[in-house]
mmCIF file of C-alpha atoms and ligand atoms in Angstrom:
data_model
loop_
_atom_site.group_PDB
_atom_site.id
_atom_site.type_symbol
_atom_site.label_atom_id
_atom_site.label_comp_id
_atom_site.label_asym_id
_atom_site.label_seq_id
_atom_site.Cartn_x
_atom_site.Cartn_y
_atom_site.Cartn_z
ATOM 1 C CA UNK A 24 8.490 -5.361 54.906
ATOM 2 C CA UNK A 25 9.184 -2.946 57.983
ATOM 3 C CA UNK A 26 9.229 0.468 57.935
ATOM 4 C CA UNK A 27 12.818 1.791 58.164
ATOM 5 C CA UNK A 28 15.117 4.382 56.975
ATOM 6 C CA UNK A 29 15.306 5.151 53.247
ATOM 7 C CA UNK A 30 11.579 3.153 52.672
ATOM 8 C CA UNK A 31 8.388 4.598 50.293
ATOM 9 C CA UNK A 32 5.674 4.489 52.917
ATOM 10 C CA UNK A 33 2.136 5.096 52.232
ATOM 11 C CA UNK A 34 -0.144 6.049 55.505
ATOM 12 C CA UNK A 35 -3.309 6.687 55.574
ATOM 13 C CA UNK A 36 -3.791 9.081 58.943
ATOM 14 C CA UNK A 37 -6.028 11.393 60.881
ATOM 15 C CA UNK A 38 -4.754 14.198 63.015
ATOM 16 C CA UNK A 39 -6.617 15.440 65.810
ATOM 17 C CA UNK A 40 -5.447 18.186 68.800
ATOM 18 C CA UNK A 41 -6.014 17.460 72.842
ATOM 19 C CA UNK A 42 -9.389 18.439 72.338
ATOM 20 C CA UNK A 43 -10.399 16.424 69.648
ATOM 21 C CA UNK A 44 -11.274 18.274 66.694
ATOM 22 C CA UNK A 45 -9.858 16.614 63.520
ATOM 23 C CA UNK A 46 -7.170 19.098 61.823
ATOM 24 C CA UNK A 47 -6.155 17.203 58.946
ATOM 25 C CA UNK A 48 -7.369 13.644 57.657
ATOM 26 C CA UNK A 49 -6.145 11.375 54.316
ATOM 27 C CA UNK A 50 -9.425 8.995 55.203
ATOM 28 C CA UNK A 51 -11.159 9.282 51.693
ATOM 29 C CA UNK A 52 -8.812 10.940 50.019
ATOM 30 C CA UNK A 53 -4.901 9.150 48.177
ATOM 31 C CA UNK A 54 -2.664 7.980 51.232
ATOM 32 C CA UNK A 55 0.511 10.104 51.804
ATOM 33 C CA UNK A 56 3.368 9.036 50.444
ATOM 34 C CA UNK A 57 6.750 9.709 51.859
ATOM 35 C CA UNK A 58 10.441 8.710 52.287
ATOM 36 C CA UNK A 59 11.378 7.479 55.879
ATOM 37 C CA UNK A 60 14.180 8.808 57.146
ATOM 38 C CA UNK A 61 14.452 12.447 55.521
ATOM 39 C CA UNK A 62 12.386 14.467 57.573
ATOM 40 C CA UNK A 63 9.977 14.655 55.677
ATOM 41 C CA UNK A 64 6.824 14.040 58.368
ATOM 42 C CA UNK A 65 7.377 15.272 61.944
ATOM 43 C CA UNK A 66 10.066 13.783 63.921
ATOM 44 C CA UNK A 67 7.266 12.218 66.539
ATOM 45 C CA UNK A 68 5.600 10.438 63.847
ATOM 46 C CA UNK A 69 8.940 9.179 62.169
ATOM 47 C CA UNK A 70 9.737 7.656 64.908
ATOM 48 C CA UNK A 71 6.408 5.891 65.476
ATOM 49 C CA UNK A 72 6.263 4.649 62.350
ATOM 50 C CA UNK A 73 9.763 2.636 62.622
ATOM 51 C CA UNK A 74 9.463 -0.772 62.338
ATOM 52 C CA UNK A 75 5.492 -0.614 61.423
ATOM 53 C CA UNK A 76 4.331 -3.306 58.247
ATOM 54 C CA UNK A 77 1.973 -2.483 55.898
ATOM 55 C CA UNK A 78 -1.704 -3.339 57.743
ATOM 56 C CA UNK A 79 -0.226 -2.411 60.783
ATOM 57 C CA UNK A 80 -2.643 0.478 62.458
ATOM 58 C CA UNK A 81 -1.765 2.517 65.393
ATOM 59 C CA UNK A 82 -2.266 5.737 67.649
ATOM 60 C CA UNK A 83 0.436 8.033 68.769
ATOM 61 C CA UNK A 84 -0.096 11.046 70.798
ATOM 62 C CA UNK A 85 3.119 13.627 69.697
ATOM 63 C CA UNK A 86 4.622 16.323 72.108
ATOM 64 C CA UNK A 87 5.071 19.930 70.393
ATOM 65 C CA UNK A 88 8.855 19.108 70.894
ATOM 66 C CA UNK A 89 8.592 16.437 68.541
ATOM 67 C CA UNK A 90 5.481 18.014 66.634
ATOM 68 C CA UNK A 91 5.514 21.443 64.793
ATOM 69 C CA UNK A 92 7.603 22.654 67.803
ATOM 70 C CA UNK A 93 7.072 24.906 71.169
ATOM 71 C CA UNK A 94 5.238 28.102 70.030
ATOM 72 C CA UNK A 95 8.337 30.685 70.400
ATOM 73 C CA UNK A 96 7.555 34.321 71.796
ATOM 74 C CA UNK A 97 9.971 35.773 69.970
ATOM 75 C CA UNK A 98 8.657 34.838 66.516
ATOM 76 C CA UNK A 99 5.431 36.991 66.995
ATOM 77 C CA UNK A 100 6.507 40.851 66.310
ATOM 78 C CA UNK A 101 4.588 44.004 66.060
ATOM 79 C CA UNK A 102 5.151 45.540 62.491
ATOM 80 C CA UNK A 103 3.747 49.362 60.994
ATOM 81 C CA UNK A 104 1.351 48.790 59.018
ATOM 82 C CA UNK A 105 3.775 50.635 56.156
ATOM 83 C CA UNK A 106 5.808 47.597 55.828
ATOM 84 C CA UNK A 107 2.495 46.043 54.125
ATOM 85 C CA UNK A 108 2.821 48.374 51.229
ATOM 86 C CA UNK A 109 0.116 47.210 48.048
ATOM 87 C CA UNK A 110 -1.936 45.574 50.333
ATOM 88 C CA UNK A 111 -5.101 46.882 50.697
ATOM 89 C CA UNK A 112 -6.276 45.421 53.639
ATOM 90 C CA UNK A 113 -4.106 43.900 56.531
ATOM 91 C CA UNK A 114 -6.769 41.268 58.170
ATOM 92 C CA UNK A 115 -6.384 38.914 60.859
ATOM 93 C CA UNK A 116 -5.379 35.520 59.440
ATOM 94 C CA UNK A 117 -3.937 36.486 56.259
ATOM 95 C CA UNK A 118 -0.584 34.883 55.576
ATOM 96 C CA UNK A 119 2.907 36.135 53.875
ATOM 97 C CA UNK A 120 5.818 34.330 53.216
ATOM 98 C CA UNK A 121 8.467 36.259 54.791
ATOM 99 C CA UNK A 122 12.316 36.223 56.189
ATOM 100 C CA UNK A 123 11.352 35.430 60.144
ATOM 101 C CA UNK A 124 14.323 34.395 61.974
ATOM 102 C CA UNK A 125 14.724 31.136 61.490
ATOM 103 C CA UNK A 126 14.535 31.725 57.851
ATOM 104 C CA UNK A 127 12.118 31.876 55.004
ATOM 105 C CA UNK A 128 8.822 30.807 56.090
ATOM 106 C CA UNK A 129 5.179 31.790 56.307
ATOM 107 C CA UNK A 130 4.074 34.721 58.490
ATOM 108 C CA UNK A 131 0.592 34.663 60.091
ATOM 109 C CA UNK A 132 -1.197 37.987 60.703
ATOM 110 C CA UNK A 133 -2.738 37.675 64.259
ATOM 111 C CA UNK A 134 -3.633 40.951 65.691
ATOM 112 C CA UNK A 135 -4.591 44.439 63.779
ATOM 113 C CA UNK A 136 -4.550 47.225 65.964
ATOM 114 C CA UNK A 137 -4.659 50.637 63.682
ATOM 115 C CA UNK A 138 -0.957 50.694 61.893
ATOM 116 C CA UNK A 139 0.418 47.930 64.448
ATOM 117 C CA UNK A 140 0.387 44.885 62.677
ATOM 118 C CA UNK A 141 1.159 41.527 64.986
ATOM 119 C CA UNK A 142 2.440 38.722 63.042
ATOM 120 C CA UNK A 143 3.156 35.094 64.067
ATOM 121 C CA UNK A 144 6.205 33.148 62.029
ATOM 122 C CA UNK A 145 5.544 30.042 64.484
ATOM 123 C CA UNK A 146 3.611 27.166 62.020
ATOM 124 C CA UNK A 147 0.037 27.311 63.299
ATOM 125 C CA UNK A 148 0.178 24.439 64.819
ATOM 126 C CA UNK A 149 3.250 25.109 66.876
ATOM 127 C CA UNK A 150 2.749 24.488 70.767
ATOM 128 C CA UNK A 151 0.227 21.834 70.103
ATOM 129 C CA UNK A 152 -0.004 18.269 71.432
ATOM 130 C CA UNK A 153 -0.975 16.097 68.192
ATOM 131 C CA UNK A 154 -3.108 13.096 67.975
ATOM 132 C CA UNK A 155 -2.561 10.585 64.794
ATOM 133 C CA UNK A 156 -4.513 7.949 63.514
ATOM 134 C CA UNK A 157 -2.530 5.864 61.385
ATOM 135 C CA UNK A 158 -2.644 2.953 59.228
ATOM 136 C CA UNK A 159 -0.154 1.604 57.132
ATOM 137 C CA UNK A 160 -0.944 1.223 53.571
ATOM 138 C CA UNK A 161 2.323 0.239 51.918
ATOM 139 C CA UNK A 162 5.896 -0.207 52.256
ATOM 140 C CA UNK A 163 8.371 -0.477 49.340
ATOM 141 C CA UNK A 164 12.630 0.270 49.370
ATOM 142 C CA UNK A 165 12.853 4.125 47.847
ATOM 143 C CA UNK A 166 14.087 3.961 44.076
ATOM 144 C CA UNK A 167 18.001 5.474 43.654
ATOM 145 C CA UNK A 168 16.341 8.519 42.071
ATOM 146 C CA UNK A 169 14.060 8.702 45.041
ATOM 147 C CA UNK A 170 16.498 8.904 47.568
ATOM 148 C CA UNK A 171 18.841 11.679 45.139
ATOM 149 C CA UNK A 172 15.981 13.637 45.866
ATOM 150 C CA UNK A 173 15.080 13.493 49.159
ATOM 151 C CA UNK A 174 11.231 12.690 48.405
ATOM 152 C CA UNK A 175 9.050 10.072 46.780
ATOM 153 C CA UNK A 176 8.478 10.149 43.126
ATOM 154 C CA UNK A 177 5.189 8.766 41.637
ATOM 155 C CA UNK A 178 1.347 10.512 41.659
ATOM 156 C CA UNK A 179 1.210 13.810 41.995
ATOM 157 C CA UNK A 180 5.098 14.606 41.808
ATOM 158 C CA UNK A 181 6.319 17.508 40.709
ATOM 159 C CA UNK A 182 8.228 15.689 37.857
HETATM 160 ZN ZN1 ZN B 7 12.184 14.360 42.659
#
């Protein structure tokens, strides 16, 4: 069975950056589990995944385009620090969720410079190249209530 649109797919992957250093890793932990097709994994691994059977193991190297995205200037913004109201202490690396431009997402405090606050609403790994190491675990068609949802039932779901 090939991996296509509308499939459960079950990878088990590690994600390293141009310079090497593993970000992320399912190696030792339960594969991820997702629904091909919906978006739910970035675009550049989607599409390398296509047509993959279970046993099948690979290495793609993923653009930012087609990763977490270019890292956009205009998403980092200088704030007072008044605008941080009940929190005590405004530190480098603390994150909000917030209303950034493209919509509700998760803020990144990256600079603290007396009451100007710099925050970053790119996702941290935005403007970076990604390396994955992937192996297919599984393959299976998505169940009707599956694809209602737009994500794979089963462990660990929310249900
Ligand atoms: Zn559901």
């Amino acid at each position: 069975m090939q991996v296509a649109d509308n499939m459960a797919v079950s990878i088990h992957y590690t994600l390293t950056n141009d310079a090497g250093e593993e970000l992320d890793s399912s190696v030792g932990d339960e594969p991820l589990v997702y629904l091909h097709g919906m978006g739910n994994i970035i675009p550049g691994l989607e599409k390398a995944l296509t047509g993959k059977s279970a046993g099948d193991k690979f290495n793609v190297h993923i653009e930012p385009a087609d990763a977490y995205g270019e890292h956009e200037d205009d998403m980092v913004q200088v704030l007072p620090r008044a605008m941080f109201e009940g929190i005590d202490t405004v530190e480098v690396g603390m994150q909000f969720h917030a209303d950034v431009s493209s919509g509700p997402g998760i803020v990144t405090v990256v600079d603290v410079d007396g009451d100007d606050i710099t925050i970053d609403g790119n996702h941290p790994l935005a403007g970076e190249a990604l390396n994955f190491d992937v192996e297919v675990v599984a393959v299976r068609p998505a169940t009707q209530d599956e694809l209602a949802h737009g994500h794979v039932h089963g462990a660990g779901c929310h249900h």
